[in-house]
Amino acid sequence: MSIQTFMQHMVNGISLGSLYALLAIGYTMVYGILRLINFAHGDIFMIGTYIAFYGMTAFLLPWWAAFILALVLTAAFGIALERLAYRPLRRSPRISIMISAIGASFLIENLAIVLFGGRPKAFPIAPVFAKIFKFGGVSVVSIQLIIPVVTLIFLAILVYIVNHTKTGMAMRAVSKDYEAARLMGIDVDIIITFTFGMGSLLAAVGGVLWVLKYPQLTPLMGMMPGLKCFIAAVVGGIGSIKGAVVGGFILGLGEIMIVALLPSLTGFRDAFAFVLLIVILLVKPSGLMGKTTTEKV
Amino acid sequence: MKRKLALFLALIMVFSVFAFGCAKTEETPEEVAAEEEETDVVKIGVFEPMTGANAAGGELEIEGLKLANKLYPEVLGKKVELVIVDNKSDKVEAATAVRRLVDKEKVSIVLGSWGSSFSMAAGPVVKEAQVAAIGTSCTNPLVTLGNEFYFRVCFIDSFQGVVMARYAYEEAGVKKIAILQEISNDYSVALAKFFTDEMVRLTGDEDAIISVSSYNTGDQDFTAQLTNIKNSDAEAIFAPGNFIESALIMKQAKELGMDLPLLGADTWETPEVIDIAKEAAEGAVFSTFFDSEVPLTEETTTFLEAYRAEYGADAEPAAVTALAYDAYLVALDAMERAGTTTDTVAIRDAVAATSMFPGAAGIISLDENGDAVKSAIIKVIEDGKFKYKATVEPF
């Protein structure tokens, strides 16, 4: 393989990996606070892309306004979902809330089919995201440069919030033990609402970047990315924000490299993700950057 | 309290099973026959992808079926009713959907589907139920092979693959080609195989196919496969597959700075391809069934006028819309010739005998496998439109 080809594969892998990373952060945040795997995360991502799409096509907003609208409304959607589907079950066994999440996921998908129709829609792309640059033999589209930058910015913001603000301190407290946190005067409900809002906002950012790269929308588009990002979060160590980013990059680069280095296995790249998940669960169940926790009895 | 409720529910369930079972056994065959005689409605079952990856294809075909039903609402003095079910772009769902049509809806004939995989999944069901099925745009040879109850109004992949290989070799002058196939789609894999065989035969070069790479239905990132092709000495890419993935392939090939000619097959004639790929779709060449610029029969004109009356003066029907329209017409024609709307085996025999039937997408004669033998049309995407390029006669 020439160095050029290798560089091209790296560029492709990094841009795919950072998309996975961005979505995995949302997963990991919600899990970190609530110990809940939010199966509807992929569907929140899908809702975000449709809001941006209709903002641009039906309400004729400029792209940046449509994107901001998508972020705000998707965050609101995530918060509403938590109120309706998860909060009433907070004192029930953990399995109930998980089943509720799966149910919510199916409900949102089918609702989207009814509302938006099953036919795929083409996402309009502003020219600024579609510029093609050539560095030697390596071509890079502007969106491929934007994605990793946005991911790193959001990573920095989140790490700052969690480690250096009062809200972040409250989040960490709630994640340790929310009964004790409540006794210390923390409003647990507000912290959880904030977490869901942030998680959903990240899903919307990921969604918008995703359709700028792969410009088609379907009601079931969130399923596969949702699953992949869940795997990325587990590989990195679910609950750890930096772990999610590392997991996302490993998954994205791994997928591209398996096609690049073993061309005969091109049909099996999804299998790679699952094999990676199984290996991690066997070797280091807490993930690469996760902490082993002992259950209190 | 809860236990009582559970007991109550369980009892209801048990009784409902009995009620169901009894209702079925009470009807003697004569009564069933009498019931069917009484109704003056003929049910035609349709199973198409209305949701999922192939929803656009299904929607285009349903347009054609509804149009045909509007123009020809009656057969043998009875009203024709379309019973449309969604196969959700899924093989298992397709079998279930057809099972529902033949068992519960008691349809006289089944039409569909877009997508060979779904038709192949439905094949054993119609065979077992002895109800004829007419495929609309399922082009894989295995759909009708060994199934005397499955027919189709389109040509098959062994023809289409050869047409594209000949185009590549004779018209485009390509000698080395890379294949990018949708591995989980029977249609795509078969086309790739027939294309390969013909290409090897034409060039006399065992290595005419430089590489075969694959992707899965629903994949969105093809940059790795395309990067490999870019750095090989392929002169063109043959990428038969579902239109959504194909549109993304076109876009990503362009973004990687590739200018190899892209060749494909009939699924590409879907407006979404141009919507999604935009200028990256320019120059893509594919084989298809129908073109509105070249009327093939008188029925073509009737179809076009009706279509434009329904969808606007400059609306362009897709090839699969015309094919679905034809499948409906063939079904009605068969019932008329059989003189029955209830004897599904007699209807099957009449369908099998279809010969020189003038449809909107050409003259339909079914061969011994139940496949239509008709000409293929080659189109190219130019200025954001599908343009007619050539007609290839069957050989």
XYZ file of C-alpha atoms in Angstrom:
692
model
C 0.000 0.000 0.000
C 1.390 3.383 -0.934
C 1.736 6.091 1.690
C -0.901 8.102 -0.174
C -3.465 5.325 0.001
C -2.662 4.833 3.664
C -3.129 8.536 4.380
C -6.442 8.515 2.544
C -7.607 5.584 4.658
C -6.475 7.415 7.808
C -8.464 10.518 6.844
C -11.560 8.402 6.164
C -11.107 6.504 9.414
C -10.606 9.560 11.574
C -13.685 11.319 10.262
C -15.834 8.210 10.746
C -14.292 7.564 14.164
C -14.940 11.063 15.408
C -18.604 10.790 14.404
C -18.868 7.595 16.432
C -17.039 9.294 19.299
C -19.431 12.237 19.368
C -22.438 9.953 19.603
C -20.773 7.660 22.111
C -20.236 10.596 24.495
C -24.006 11.057 24.710
C -24.496 7.390 25.513
C -21.797 7.342 28.103
C -23.004 10.496 29.891
C -26.495 9.181 30.429
C -25.117 5.848 31.541
C -22.618 7.476 33.864
C -25.297 9.361 35.784
C -28.260 7.031 35.668
C -26.730 3.600 34.993
C -29.212 3.497 32.103
C -28.348 2.393 28.586
C -30.515 4.759 26.612
C -31.503 2.591 23.658
C -33.421 5.499 22.194
C -30.219 7.530 21.714
C -30.001 6.549 18.026
C -33.586 7.640 17.522
C -33.010 10.986 19.209
C -30.165 11.368 16.710
C -32.618 10.662 13.872
C -35.164 13.179 15.228
C -32.406 15.811 15.319
C -31.605 15.315 11.641
C -35.253 15.589 10.622
C -35.665 18.813 12.604
C -32.658 20.281 10.796
C -34.029 19.023 7.471
C -37.495 20.530 7.917
C -35.990 23.707 9.323
C -34.150 24.170 6.041
C -36.737 22.901 3.562
C -40.113 23.722 5.105
C -39.273 26.854 7.101
C -36.509 28.005 4.735
C -34.115 28.817 7.543
C -30.441 29.348 6.687
C -28.400 26.253 7.554
C -26.884 27.598 10.768
C -30.282 28.654 12.125
C -31.737 25.257 11.249
C -28.863 23.546 13.053
C -29.311 25.633 16.193
C -33.044 24.931 16.087
C -32.271 21.221 15.753
C -29.954 21.289 18.780
C -32.464 23.140 20.972
C -35.509 21.097 19.980
C -33.674 17.779 20.168
C -32.448 18.608 23.669
C -36.051 19.402 24.588
C -37.161 16.159 23.012
C -34.622 14.188 25.064
C -35.765 15.880 28.264
C -39.405 15.135 27.447
C -38.528 11.516 26.769
C -36.863 11.235 30.155
C -39.926 12.762 31.873
C -42.381 10.444 30.147
C -40.564 7.158 29.769
C -37.836 7.024 32.414
C -38.678 9.194 35.408
C -41.850 7.296 36.389
C -39.736 4.140 36.576
C -36.793 5.522 38.497
C -37.630 3.551 41.635
C -38.431 0.355 39.745
C -35.873 -2.376 39.093
C -33.281 -1.384 36.508
C -34.609 -3.889 33.973
C -37.974 -2.058 33.766
C -36.370 1.199 32.751
C -34.291 -0.632 30.157
C -37.407 -2.231 28.664
C -39.040 1.180 28.679
C -36.044 2.503 26.693
C -36.410 -0.234 24.093
C -40.123 0.476 23.847
C -39.480 4.202 23.471
C -37.032 3.440 20.681
C -39.600 1.435 18.694
C -42.278 4.026 19.342
C -40.120 6.872 18.031
C -39.062 4.909 14.949
C -42.587 3.978 13.978
C -43.914 7.423 14.760
C -41.236 8.802 12.436
C -42.339 6.449 9.667
C -45.897 7.715 10.023
C -44.898 11.381 10.235
C -42.052 11.572 7.723
C -42.824 8.653 5.400
C -40.618 5.686 4.635
C -38.936 7.178 1.588
C -35.427 8.525 2.102
C -34.953 12.280 1.887
C -31.933 14.054 0.515
C -30.375 16.479 2.986
C -29.489 19.860 1.454
C -25.821 20.650 2.008
C -24.423 24.160 2.130
C -21.403 24.435 -0.210
C -19.097 25.299 2.683
C -19.335 21.701 3.919
C -18.696 20.121 0.533
C -15.443 21.763 -0.556
C -12.909 19.231 -1.747
C -9.258 19.815 -0.884
C -6.353 17.858 -2.332
C -3.153 17.270 -0.449
C -0.986 15.370 -2.887
C -3.081 12.376 -3.796
C -5.202 12.582 -0.668
C -8.546 14.252 -1.021
C -10.377 15.653 1.946
C -13.859 17.153 2.038
C -14.295 20.121 4.362
C -16.850 18.244 6.482
C -14.192 15.604 7.191
C -12.061 18.311 8.783
C -14.960 19.871 10.649
C -16.157 16.660 12.298
C -13.022 15.905 14.393
C -12.716 19.558 15.387
C -16.319 19.733 16.585
C -15.888 16.441 18.436
C -12.806 17.691 20.254
C -14.491 20.988 21.126
C -17.454 19.197 22.650
C -15.150 16.819 24.476
C -13.296 19.767 26.010
C -16.536 21.511 27.001
C -17.889 18.383 28.647
C -14.721 17.561 30.503
C -14.696 21.138 31.775
C -18.330 21.012 32.891
C -17.950 17.697 34.652
C -14.663 18.462 36.416
C -14.711 22.189 37.048
C -18.267 23.396 37.602
C -20.796 23.039 40.410
C -23.233 21.282 38.094
C -20.470 18.866 37.169
C -19.719 18.198 40.801
C -23.423 17.535 41.383
C -23.456 15.193 38.388
C -20.560 13.228 39.796
C -22.271 13.078 43.171
C -25.522 11.833 41.651
C -23.639 9.185 39.714
C -22.070 7.876 42.941
C -25.240 7.634 44.967
C -28.269 9.723 44.305
C -30.016 9.165 47.589
C -27.003 10.573 49.393
C -26.742 13.371 46.852
C -30.347 14.301 47.513
C -29.635 14.427 51.262
C -26.769 16.806 50.554
C -29.224 19.232 48.984
C -28.690 18.440 45.319
C -31.807 18.616 43.166
C -31.412 15.228 41.509
C -34.225 15.808 39.018
C -32.618 18.945 37.643
C -29.260 17.213 37.298
C -30.827 14.312 35.427
C -32.781 16.674 33.192
C -29.567 18.558 32.445
C -27.753 15.302 31.651
C -30.454 14.186 29.241
C -30.530 17.601 27.630
C -26.772 17.511 27.072
C -26.852 13.909 25.839
C -29.612 14.664 23.348
C -27.912 17.846 22.215
C -24.808 15.810 21.460
C -26.940 13.329 19.544
C -28.297 16.214 17.465
C -24.795 17.577 16.788
C -23.737 14.085 15.738
C -26.848 13.733 13.602
C -26.332 16.991 11.770
C -22.680 16.180 11.085
C -23.679 12.682 10.007
C -26.151 13.869 7.361
C -23.704 16.476 6.129
C -21.392 13.551 5.401
C -24.013 10.980 4.336
C -26.859 13.189 3.097
C -29.863 10.906 3.331
C -32.529 10.700 5.990
C -34.694 7.688 6.799
C -36.725 6.986 9.927
C -34.542 3.984 10.766
C -31.224 5.721 10.159
C -30.422 5.869 13.886
C -30.388 2.128 14.437
C -26.977 1.134 13.135
C -25.107 4.260 14.308
C -26.832 3.867 17.680
C -25.612 0.314 17.998
C -22.085 1.162 16.842
C -21.820 4.038 19.299
C -23.052 1.882 22.112
C -20.240 -0.533 21.232
C -17.777 2.358 21.097
C -18.912 3.472 24.555
C -18.532 -0.018 26.005
C -15.124 -0.541 24.391
C -13.885 2.734 25.830
C -15.393 1.985 29.216
C -19.034 2.983 29.564
C -19.434 5.955 31.843
C -16.099 7.456 30.912
C -16.249 10.444 28.569
C -12.645 10.161 27.404
C -13.167 6.429 27.013
C -16.097 7.035 24.661
C -13.908 9.173 22.433
C -11.141 6.582 22.407
C -13.692 3.824 21.706
C -15.213 5.810 18.850
C -11.853 6.336 17.181
C -10.862 2.684 17.603
C -14.121 1.571 16.035
C -14.018 4.033 13.121
C -10.371 3.443 12.278
C -10.753 -0.307 12.785
C -13.685 -0.515 10.389
C -11.894 1.386 7.674
C -8.639 -0.487 8.171
C -10.251 -3.900 8.007
C -11.544 -3.011 4.541
C -8.254 -1.420 3.580
C -5.947 -4.197 4.705
C -8.152 -7.228 4.107
C -10.177 -6.366 0.995
C -11.711 -9.843 0.871
C -13.490 -9.158 4.168
C -15.246 -5.980 3.010
C -18.692 -7.459 3.587
C -17.916 -8.164 7.230
C -17.034 -4.785 8.644
C -20.069 -4.704 10.901
C -18.981 -8.045 12.279
C -15.715 -6.368 13.244
C -17.574 -4.067 15.630
C -19.298 -6.966 17.325
C -16.155 -9.064 17.551
C -14.409 -6.102 19.144
C -17.260 -5.809 21.643
C -17.053 -9.498 22.545
C -13.272 -9.423 22.929
C -13.439 -6.386 25.189
C -16.171 -7.911 27.306
C -14.098 -11.081 27.712
C -10.760 -9.457 28.372
C -11.602 -6.238 30.175
C -15.337 -6.018 30.879
C -15.078 -2.507 32.274
C -13.696 -1.216 28.969
C -10.337 0.305 28.134
C -10.679 3.379 30.352
C -13.433 2.246 32.672
C -13.033 1.768 36.389
C -13.960 -1.539 37.924
C -16.742 -0.874 40.379
C -17.813 -3.146 43.139
C -21.510 -3.410 43.799
C -22.448 -2.430 47.321
C -24.470 -5.112 48.972
C -56.839 -8.676 42.980
C -54.041 -8.886 40.457
C -54.251 -12.666 40.400
C -57.954 -12.582 39.692
C -57.351 -10.203 36.825
C -54.661 -12.443 35.407
C -56.925 -15.463 35.672
C -59.708 -13.571 33.977
C -57.416 -12.520 31.105
C -56.101 -16.054 30.709
C -59.672 -17.362 30.478
C -60.544 -14.794 27.834
C -57.551 -15.884 25.823
C -58.412 -19.562 26.108
C -61.990 -18.927 25.047
C -61.010 -16.739 22.162
C -58.830 -19.552 20.845
C -61.813 -21.868 21.003
C -64.097 -19.347 19.396
C -61.613 -18.878 16.601
C -61.128 -22.583 16.055
C -64.838 -23.298 16.077
C -65.646 -20.521 13.677
C -63.237 -22.076 11.237
C -64.494 -25.642 11.525
C -68.131 -24.640 11.260
C -67.721 -23.559 7.658
C -68.011 -26.465 5.250
C -66.244 -26.228 1.899
C -69.589 -25.600 0.160
C -70.307 -22.672 2.397
C -66.888 -21.218 1.702
C -67.468 -21.601 -2.030
C -70.918 -20.040 -1.751
C -69.440 -17.130 0.163
C -66.894 -16.550 -2.557
C -69.529 -16.761 -5.289
C -71.588 -14.135 -3.554
C -68.927 -11.475 -3.338
C -68.583 -9.276 -6.378
C -65.128 -8.057 -5.428
C -61.894 -9.521 -6.756
C -58.974 -9.137 -4.379
C -55.526 -8.670 -5.833
C -52.795 -8.912 -3.220
C -49.802 -6.605 -3.375
C -46.710 -6.863 -1.182
C -44.219 -4.058 -1.530
C -41.596 -2.360 0.648
C -43.392 0.705 2.010
C -40.923 1.279 4.839
C -37.254 0.473 5.299
C -34.350 0.678 2.907
C -36.362 0.087 -0.280
C -39.420 2.154 0.513
C -38.960 4.500 -2.437
C -38.984 1.600 -4.888
C -42.121 0.190 -3.337
C -43.851 3.536 -3.395
C -43.106 4.004 -7.097
C -44.575 0.590 -7.886
C -47.682 1.226 -5.812
C -48.220 4.407 -7.846
C -48.315 2.254 -10.983
C -50.652 -0.302 -9.460
C -53.099 2.325 -8.243
C -53.047 3.998 -11.635
C -53.811 0.700 -13.384
C -56.568 0.001 -10.876
C -58.073 3.416 -11.574
C -58.040 2.914 -15.347
C -59.170 -0.713 -15.262
C -61.273 -1.118 -12.121
C -63.238 -4.190 -13.240
C -62.692 -7.726 -14.454
C -65.442 -10.153 -15.525
C -68.019 -7.704 -14.191
C -66.496 -7.618 -10.712
C -64.814 -4.761 -8.964
C -61.069 -5.178 -8.410
C -59.741 -4.326 -4.989
C -56.017 -3.946 -4.284
C -54.960 -5.319 -0.899
C -51.591 -3.684 -0.272
C -49.334 -4.905 2.534
C -45.916 -3.680 3.592
C -43.014 -6.129 3.444
C -40.811 -3.638 5.351
C -37.822 -4.259 3.044
C -37.234 -7.461 4.950
C -37.121 -11.050 3.731
C -38.916 -12.515 6.739
C -41.590 -9.826 6.698
C -42.117 -10.484 2.976
C -42.969 -14.135 3.586
C -45.321 -13.168 6.423
C -46.970 -10.485 4.312
C -47.703 -12.882 1.464
C -48.904 -15.508 3.913
C -51.410 -12.976 5.179
C -52.546 -12.163 1.636
C -53.212 -15.758 0.630
C -54.526 -17.122 3.942
C -56.437 -14.263 5.471
C -57.324 -11.999 2.568
C -57.881 -14.903 0.158
C -56.561 -12.959 -2.810
C -56.943 -14.318 -6.339
C -53.427 -13.387 -7.374
C -50.372 -11.717 -5.834
C -48.336 -8.878 -7.353
C -44.842 -7.806 -6.304
C -42.287 -7.141 -5.212
C -39.634 -4.540 -5.741
C -36.499 -6.460 -4.782
C -35.653 -10.032 -5.689
C -34.869 -11.062 -2.116
C -38.424 -10.362 -0.990
C -39.954 -12.156 -3.972
C -37.714 -15.143 -3.339
C -38.797 -15.241 0.293
C -42.434 -15.172 -0.808
C -41.946 -17.860 -3.481
C -42.518 -20.981 -1.332
C -45.635 -19.413 0.204
C -47.453 -18.829 -3.088
C -46.315 -22.200 -4.384
C -47.756 -23.972 -1.355
C -50.984 -21.967 -1.467
C -51.297 -22.535 -5.241
C -51.812 -18.846 -5.923
C -50.015 -17.262 -8.845
C -47.670 -14.343 -8.235
C -46.488 -11.850 -10.824
C -43.220 -10.136 -9.991
C -42.896 -6.486 -10.901
C -39.197 -5.634 -10.924
C -37.524 -8.598 -9.238
C -34.840 -9.564 -11.715
C -32.945 -12.421 -10.025
C -33.279 -15.660 -12.065
C -34.000 -17.673 -8.912
C -37.331 -15.922 -8.339
C -39.151 -17.996 -10.971
C -36.766 -20.914 -11.350
C -38.366 -24.125 -10.078
C -41.499 -22.267 -8.993
C -44.356 -22.726 -11.439
C -46.464 -20.175 -9.538
C -44.088 -17.222 -9.855
C -43.957 -15.085 -13.006
C -42.613 -11.648 -13.811
C -43.066 -8.858 -16.301
C -39.430 -7.727 -16.303
C -36.322 -9.245 -17.834
C -33.818 -11.076 -15.645
C -30.339 -10.364 -14.353
C -28.572 -12.860 -16.603
C -29.757 -10.602 -19.444
C -29.194 -7.326 -17.633
C -25.686 -8.274 -16.456
C -24.718 -9.244 -19.996
C -26.167 -6.016 -21.400
C -24.044 -3.929 -19.022
C -20.895 -5.974 -19.708
C -21.383 -5.487 -23.439
C -21.963 -1.803 -22.935
C -18.789 -1.529 -20.859
C -16.681 -3.434 -23.372
C -18.134 -2.308 -26.707
C -19.379 1.241 -26.034
C -17.223 2.487 -23.175
C -14.108 0.574 -24.256
C -13.350 -0.638 -20.745
C -11.080 -3.670 -20.304
C -10.312 -3.622 -16.579
C -13.149 -3.117 -14.149
C -13.759 -3.168 -10.401
C -16.959 -4.548 -8.932
C -18.595 -3.144 -5.805
C -21.488 -5.370 -4.795
C -24.125 -5.330 -2.070
C -23.290 -8.679 -0.507
C -26.543 -9.110 1.416
C -28.694 -8.523 -1.682
C -29.326 -11.502 -3.998
C -30.065 -9.132 -6.851
C -26.723 -7.400 -6.625
C -24.645 -10.557 -6.211
C -26.310 -12.232 -9.210
C -25.802 -9.180 -11.425
C -22.143 -9.009 -10.434
C -21.715 -12.672 -11.348
C -23.369 -12.443 -14.789
C -21.467 -9.277 -15.510
C -18.178 -10.962 -14.565
C -18.823 -14.010 -16.764
C -19.653 -11.916 -19.811
C -16.776 -9.523 -19.248
C -14.301 -12.411 -19.017
C -15.806 -13.958 -22.162
C -15.660 -10.691 -24.129
C -12.141 -9.690 -23.196
C -10.774 -13.232 -23.127
C -8.940 -12.070 -20.015
C -9.393 -14.030 -16.794
C -8.309 -10.949 -14.827
C -10.654 -8.473 -16.482
C -12.277 -8.009 -13.084
C -9.587 -6.285 -11.049
C -11.289 -6.564 -7.687
C -14.586 -7.459 -6.084
C -15.415 -5.570 -2.912
C -18.623 -5.724 -0.938
C -20.809 -3.750 1.407
C -23.938 -4.478 3.424
C -27.436 -3.103 2.940
C -27.716 0.025 5.041
C -24.001 0.847 5.041
C -23.263 4.518 4.618
C -19.512 4.673 4.398
C -17.827 3.288 1.297
C -14.666 5.372 1.398
C -12.435 2.417 2.271
C -13.626 0.264 -0.637
C -13.465 3.212 -3.022
C -9.972 4.202 -1.887
C -8.801 0.677 -2.715
C -10.368 0.898 -6.179
C -8.948 4.358 -6.742
C -5.453 3.038 -6.293
C -5.895 0.035 -8.567
C -5.811 0.207 -12.367
C -9.566 -0.235 -12.813
C -11.001 1.761 -15.713
C -14.583 1.684 -14.463
C -16.720 0.519 -11.523
C -19.696 -1.765 -11.855
C -21.786 -1.217 -8.716
C -25.199 -2.847 -8.958
C -27.148 -2.422 -5.742
C -29.883 -0.633 -3.916
C -30.256 2.996 -4.964
C -29.685 4.619 -1.560
C -26.268 3.041 -1.106
C -25.476 3.612 -4.774
C -26.195 7.323 -4.446
C -23.779 7.539 -1.512
C -21.184 5.568 -3.490
C -21.418 8.099 -6.336
C -21.057 10.979 -3.898
C -18.100 9.509 -2.036
C -16.323 8.498 -5.257
C -16.552 12.100 -6.394
C -15.288 13.353 -3.033
C -12.301 11.031 -3.266
C -11.499 12.682 -6.589
C -12.305 9.634 -8.694
C -13.531 10.117 -12.248
C -14.020 6.475 -13.232
C -17.249 5.754 -15.123
C -19.882 4.256 -12.816
C -22.072 1.506 -14.200
C -25.148 0.130 -12.508
C -28.527 -1.442 -13.070
C -32.236 -0.749 -13.012
C -32.588 0.315 -9.351
C -30.689 3.494 -10.143
C -33.638 4.958 -11.974
C -35.080 6.446 -8.805
C -35.324 10.217 -8.268
C -33.574 9.863 -4.885
C -30.328 8.906 -6.635
C -30.095 12.333 -8.240
C -31.421 14.117 -5.128
C -28.796 12.563 -2.886
C -25.780 12.300 -5.190
C -26.444 15.616 -7.028
C -23.683 16.366 -9.541
C -21.751 13.272 -8.446
C -24.391 11.224 -10.297
C -23.538 12.834 -13.647
C -22.380 10.338 -16.216
C -23.584 7.227 -14.392
C -24.874 4.615 -16.848
C -27.379 1.851 -16.129
C -29.750 -0.563 -17.826
C -33.483 -0.260 -17.266
C -36.892 -1.342 -18.551
C -38.632 1.658 -19.975
C -38.287 5.164 -21.292
C -41.063 7.688 -21.766
C -39.342 9.251 -24.798
C -39.593 6.012 -26.756
C -43.179 4.711 -26.559
C -43.065 0.945 -26.951
C -46.774 0.164 -27.423
C -50.115 1.956 -27.522
C -50.488 1.104 -23.860
C -47.389 3.230 -23.174
C -49.261 6.290 -24.410
C -52.355 5.466 -22.338
C -50.136 4.967 -19.304
C -48.179 8.189 -19.823
C -51.330 10.265 -20.296
C -52.926 8.812 -17.189
C -49.727 9.272 -15.201
C -49.350 12.910 -16.195
C -53.017 13.604 -15.545
C -52.430 12.284 -12.028
C -49.002 13.678 -11.172
C -48.604 16.793 -13.338
C -47.848 17.516 -16.998
C -44.085 17.164 -16.765
C -44.005 14.218 -14.359
C -41.724 11.391 -15.452
C -42.826 7.920 -14.433
C -40.100 5.560 -13.254
C -39.573 2.290 -15.088
C -40.778 0.286 -12.100
C -44.034 2.269 -12.080
C -44.687 1.102 -15.639
C -43.732 -2.467 -14.725
C -46.108 -2.580 -11.775
C -48.822 -1.188 -14.048
C -48.074 -4.003 -16.503
C -48.190 -6.680 -13.809
C -51.718 -5.562 -12.932
C -52.774 -5.649 -16.582
C -51.350 -9.129 -17.088
C -53.215 -10.334 -13.989
C -56.529 -8.957 -15.296
C -55.889 -10.342 -18.758
C -55.202 -13.786 -17.284
C -58.427 -13.755 -15.255
C -60.393 -12.787 -18.336
C -58.868 -15.569 -20.385
C -59.353 -18.066 -17.558
C -62.956 -16.897 -17.150
C -62.686 -17.080 -13.370
C -61.632 -14.904 -10.485
C -61.607 -17.591 -7.809
C -59.924 -20.653 -9.330
C -56.340 -19.699 -8.596
C -54.844 -22.641 -10.471
C -56.773 -21.794 -13.655
C -55.571 -18.199 -13.290
C -51.996 -19.465 -12.907
C -52.324 -21.461 -16.154
C -53.676 -18.413 -17.960
C -50.774 -16.253 -16.699
C -48.298 -18.882 -17.887
C -49.852 -18.706 -21.371
C -49.358 -14.915 -21.638
C -47.937 -14.127 -25.050
C -47.432 -10.905 -26.994
C -49.338 -8.911 -24.385
C -48.915 -5.182 -25.041
C -47.894 -3.542 -21.761
C -46.741 -0.010 -21.012
C -43.122 -1.160 -20.732
C -43.053 -3.245 -23.890
C -44.543 -6.427 -25.255
C -44.691 -9.235 -22.715
C -44.233 -12.876 -23.659
C -43.469 -15.260 -20.843
C -40.936 -18.018 -21.494
C -40.980 -21.511 -19.995
C -39.587 -20.184 -16.681
C -42.233 -17.487 -16.468
C -39.807 -14.660 -17.274
C -40.633 -11.870 -19.692
C -38.424 -11.730 -22.759
C -38.075 -8.088 -23.742
C -35.577 -5.441 -24.688
C -33.420 -3.492 -22.248
C -32.875 0.245 -22.345
C -29.626 1.932 -21.428
C -29.782 5.332 -19.779
C -27.284 7.869 -18.565
C -27.644 10.578 -15.924
C -27.073 13.962 -17.529
C -27.914 17.473 -16.271
C -29.744 15.961 -13.312
C -32.024 13.857 -15.526
C -32.231 10.291 -16.767
C -31.477 10.372 -20.512
C -32.153 7.663 -23.069
C -29.004 6.212 -24.598
C -29.764 2.970 -26.423
C -32.098 -0.009 -26.706
C -30.675 -3.515 -26.500
C -32.746 -6.337 -27.983
C -32.923 -9.747 -26.272
C -30.463 -12.313 -27.528
